[in-house]
PDB file of C-alpha atoms in Angstrom:
ATOM      1  CA  UNK V   1      13.074 -64.243  28.165  1.00  0.00           C
ATOM      2  CA  UNK V   2      15.772 -62.037  26.704  1.00  0.00           C
ATOM      3  CA  UNK V   3      15.547 -60.609  23.226  1.00  0.00           C
ATOM      4  CA  UNK V   4      18.650 -59.581  21.367  1.00  0.00           C
ATOM      5  CA  UNK V   5      18.680 -57.501  18.282  1.00  0.00           C
ATOM      6  CA  UNK V   6      21.147 -58.151  15.548  1.00  0.00           C
ATOM      7  CA  UNK V   7      23.420 -55.273  14.541  1.00  0.00           C
ATOM      8  CA  UNK V   8      21.736 -55.159  11.106  1.00  0.00           C
ATOM      9  CA  UNK V   9      18.353 -54.588  12.741  1.00  0.00           C
ATOM     10  CA  UNK V  10      19.717 -51.780  14.879  1.00  0.00           C
ATOM     11  CA  UNK V  11      21.460 -50.175  11.908  1.00  0.00           C
ATOM     12  CA  UNK V  12      18.341 -50.395   9.745  1.00  0.00           C
ATOM     13  CA  UNK V  13      16.193 -48.892  12.477  1.00  0.00           C
ATOM     14  CA  UNK V  14      18.645 -46.055  13.038  1.00  0.00           C
ATOM     15  CA  UNK V  15      18.878 -45.307   9.312  1.00  0.00           C
ATOM     16  CA  UNK V  16      15.084 -45.254   9.006  1.00  0.00           C
ATOM     17  CA  UNK V  17      14.851 -42.925  11.985  1.00  0.00           C
ATOM     18  CA  UNK V  18      17.447 -40.517  10.589  1.00  0.00           C
ATOM     19  CA  UNK V  19      15.849 -40.544   7.128  1.00  0.00           C
ATOM     20  CA  UNK V  20      12.422 -39.897   8.602  1.00  0.00           C
ATOM     21  CA  UNK V  21      13.748 -37.082  10.764  1.00  0.00           C
ATOM     22  CA  UNK V  22      15.308 -35.268   7.811  1.00  0.00           C
ATOM     23  CA  UNK V  23      12.221 -35.793   5.645  1.00  0.00           C
ATOM     24  CA  UNK V  24      10.027 -34.317   8.368  1.00  0.00           C
ATOM     25  CA  UNK V  25      12.459 -31.445   8.958  1.00  0.00           C
ATOM     26  CA  UNK V  26      12.486 -30.582   5.238  1.00  0.00           C
ATOM     27  CA  UNK V  27       8.699 -30.702   5.139  1.00  0.00           C
ATOM     28  CA  UNK V  28       8.479 -28.481   8.195  1.00  0.00           C
ATOM     29  CA  UNK V  29      10.914 -25.914   6.792  1.00  0.00           C
ATOM     30  CA  UNK V  30       8.975 -25.836   3.535  1.00  0.00           C
ATOM     31  CA  UNK V  31       5.836 -24.988   5.485  1.00  0.00           C
ATOM     32  CA  UNK V  32       7.597 -22.298   7.509  1.00  0.00           C
ATOM     33  CA  UNK V  33       8.891 -20.730   4.287  1.00  0.00           C
ATOM     34  CA  UNK V  34       5.337 -20.604   2.912  1.00  0.00           C
ATOM     35  CA  UNK V  35       4.024 -18.934   6.073  1.00  0.00           C
ATOM     36  CA  UNK V  36       6.807 -16.342   6.031  1.00  0.00           C
ATOM     37  CA  UNK V  37       6.244 -15.630   2.335  1.00  0.00           C
ATOM     38  CA  UNK V  38       2.491 -15.269   2.840  1.00  0.00           C
ATOM     39  CA  UNK V  39       2.980 -12.958   5.832  1.00  0.00           C
ATOM     40  CA  UNK V  40       5.432 -10.747   3.932  1.00  0.00           C
ATOM     41  CA  UNK V  41       3.089 -10.480   0.956  1.00  0.00           C
ATOM     42  CA  UNK V  42       0.183  -9.653   3.251  1.00  0.00           C
ATOM     43  CA  UNK V  43       2.165  -7.046   5.191  1.00  0.00           C
ATOM     44  CA  UNK V  44       3.399  -5.360   2.008  1.00  0.00           C
ATOM     45  CA  UNK V  45      -0.086  -5.254   0.511  1.00  0.00           C
ATOM     46  CA  UNK V  46      -1.640  -3.951   3.741  1.00  0.00           C
ATOM     47  CA  UNK V  47       1.002  -1.257   4.113  1.00  0.00           C
ATOM     48  CA  UNK V  48       0.621  -0.095   0.514  1.00  0.00           C
ATOM     49  CA  UNK V  49      -3.155  -0.060   0.728  1.00  0.00           C
ATOM     50  CA  UNK V  50      -3.240   1.723   4.075  1.00  0.00           C
ATOM     51  CA  UNK V  51      -0.791   4.334   2.825  1.00  0.00           C
ATOM     52  CA  UNK V  52      -2.791   4.956  -0.337  1.00  0.00           C
ATOM     53  CA  UNK V  53      -6.105   5.129   1.522  1.00  0.00           C
ATOM     54  CA  UNK V  54      -4.735   7.475   4.167  1.00  0.00           C
ATOM     55  CA  UNK V  55      -3.292   9.855   1.587  1.00  0.00           C
ATOM     56  CA  UNK V  56      -6.499   9.770  -0.424  1.00  0.00           C
ATOM     57  CA  UNK V  57      -8.742  10.395   2.583  1.00  0.00           C
ATOM     58  CA  UNK V  58      -6.521  13.121   3.955  1.00  0.00           C
ATOM     59  CA  UNK V  59      -6.378  14.985   0.662  1.00  0.00           C
ATOM     60  CA  UNK V  60     -10.090  14.618  -0.014  1.00  0.00           C
ATOM     61  CA  UNK V  61     -11.689  15.095   3.379  1.00  0.00           C
ATOM     62  CA  UNK V  62      -9.228  16.659   5.788  1.00  0.00           C
ATOM     63  CA  UNK V  63      -8.071  15.204   9.103  1.00  0.00           C
ATOM     64  CA  UNK V  64     -11.301  15.602  11.120  1.00  0.00           C
ATOM     65  CA  UNK V  65     -13.583  13.839   8.645  1.00  0.00           C
ATOM     66  CA  UNK V  66     -10.931  11.217   7.973  1.00  0.00           C
ATOM     67  CA  UNK V  67     -10.899  10.156  11.633  1.00  0.00           C
ATOM     68  CA  UNK V  68     -14.714  10.108  11.899  1.00  0.00           C
ATOM     69  CA  UNK V  69     -15.349   8.247   8.648  1.00  0.00           C
ATOM     70  CA  UNK V  70     -12.717   5.523   8.670  1.00  0.00           C
ATOM     71  CA  UNK V  71     -15.265   2.788   9.458  1.00  0.00           C
ATOM     72  CA  UNK V  72     -16.312   2.379   5.817  1.00  0.00           C
ATOM     73  CA  UNK V  73     -13.252   0.213   5.233  1.00  0.00           C
ATOM     74  CA  UNK V  74     -14.195  -2.481   7.742  1.00  0.00           C
ATOM     75  CA  UNK V  75     -15.868  -4.646   5.100  1.00  0.00           C
ATOM     76  CA  UNK V  76     -12.906  -4.791   2.715  1.00  0.00           C
ATOM     77  CA  UNK V  77     -10.505  -5.456   5.610  1.00  0.00           C
ATOM     78  CA  UNK V  78     -12.687  -8.330   6.832  1.00  0.00           C
ATOM     79  CA  UNK V  79     -12.617  -9.793   3.326  1.00  0.00           C
ATOM     80  CA  UNK V  80      -8.830  -9.508   3.270  1.00  0.00           C
ATOM     81  CA  UNK V  81      -8.553 -11.300   6.597  1.00  0.00           C
ATOM     82  CA  UNK V  82     -10.794 -14.068   5.265  1.00  0.00           C
ATOM     83  CA  UNK V  83      -8.701 -14.286   2.108  1.00  0.00           C
ATOM     84  CA  UNK V  84      -5.505 -14.546   4.169  1.00  0.00           C
ATOM     85  CA  UNK V  85      -6.996 -17.406   6.204  1.00  0.00           C
ATOM     86  CA  UNK V  86      -8.148 -19.206   3.076  1.00  0.00           C
ATOM     87  CA  UNK V  87      -4.729 -18.845   1.456  1.00  0.00           C
ATOM     88  CA  UNK V  88      -2.983 -19.978   4.638  1.00  0.00           C
ATOM     89  CA  UNK V  89      -5.019 -23.178   4.986  1.00  0.00           C
ATOM     90  CA  UNK V  90      -4.974 -23.914   1.263  1.00  0.00           C
ATOM     91  CA  UNK V  91      -1.180 -23.713   1.217  1.00  0.00           C
ATOM     92  CA  UNK V  92      -0.895 -25.964   4.272  1.00  0.00           C
ATOM     93  CA  UNK V  93      -3.085 -28.833   3.122  1.00  0.00           C
ATOM     94  CA  UNK V  94      -0.205 -30.378   1.150  1.00  0.00           C
ATOM     95  CA  UNK V  95       2.136 -29.785   4.082  1.00  0.00           C
ATOM     96  CA  UNK V  96      -0.165 -31.635   6.485  1.00  0.00           C
ATOM     97  CA  UNK V  97      -0.631 -34.439   3.960  1.00  0.00           C
ATOM     98  CA  UNK V  98       3.140 -34.781   3.403  1.00  0.00           C
ATOM     99  CA  UNK V  99       3.804 -34.666   7.119  1.00  0.00           C
ATOM    100  CA  UNK V 100       1.227 -37.388   7.778  1.00  0.00           C
ATOM    101  CA  UNK V 101       2.527 -39.591   4.978  1.00  0.00           C
ATOM    102  CA  UNK V 102       6.089 -39.093   6.255  1.00  0.00           C
ATOM    103  CA  UNK V 103       5.049 -40.317   9.676  1.00  0.00           C
ATOM    104  CA  UNK V 104       3.493 -43.561   8.417  1.00  0.00           C
ATOM    105  CA  UNK V 105       6.800 -45.392   7.789  1.00  0.00           C
ATOM    106  CA  UNK V 106       8.105 -44.257  11.174  1.00  0.00           C
ATOM    107  CA  UNK V 107       4.981 -45.484  12.900  1.00  0.00           C
ATOM    108  CA  UNK V 108       5.134 -48.796  11.061  1.00  0.00           C
ATOM    109  CA  UNK V 109       8.796 -49.312  11.899  1.00  0.00           C
ATOM    110  CA  UNK V 110       8.200 -48.501  15.548  1.00  0.00           C
ATOM    111  CA  UNK V 111       5.169 -50.736  15.895  1.00  0.00           C
ATOM    112  CA  UNK V 112       6.859 -53.438  13.808  1.00  0.00           C
ATOM    113  CA  UNK V 113       9.907 -53.236  16.042  1.00  0.00           C
ATOM    114  CA  UNK V 114       7.797 -53.670  19.144  1.00  0.00           C
ATOM    115  CA  UNK V 115       5.939 -56.578  17.583  1.00  0.00           C
ATOM    116  CA  UNK V 116       9.164 -58.313  16.645  1.00  0.00           C
ATOM    117  CA  UNK V 117      10.465 -57.831  20.167  1.00  0.00           C
ATOM    118  CA  UNK V 118       7.326 -59.254  21.707  1.00  0.00           C
ATOM    119  CA  UNK V 119       7.225 -62.301  19.418  1.00  0.00           C
ATOM    120  CA  UNK V 120      10.825 -63.365  19.855  1.00  0.00           C
TER     121      UNK V 120
END
């Protein structure tokens, strides 16, 4: 049993595939932009804070005590790491949702195409 597709079916499937590809690509680039922005903000803040803390410790305590007593900042740094992770995942929930919803039409068209091939 041979199944032939009409040119309209092929054209519609190709258009849906191209549209889905560009929707997914735009969603992906939006997510990459958010990650880059978050990383730049985090790096700037960490650099500024480290610079300020180092200058403050050096002026107040001298180099020897500064090296010995730098462990008191572990708590705040751990909180900052946790905050970064929370911000990262919070900003990517919509991205994952959009990506999943963008895949649904593609999945339906693929499975629908296979069903139509198997029933004809």
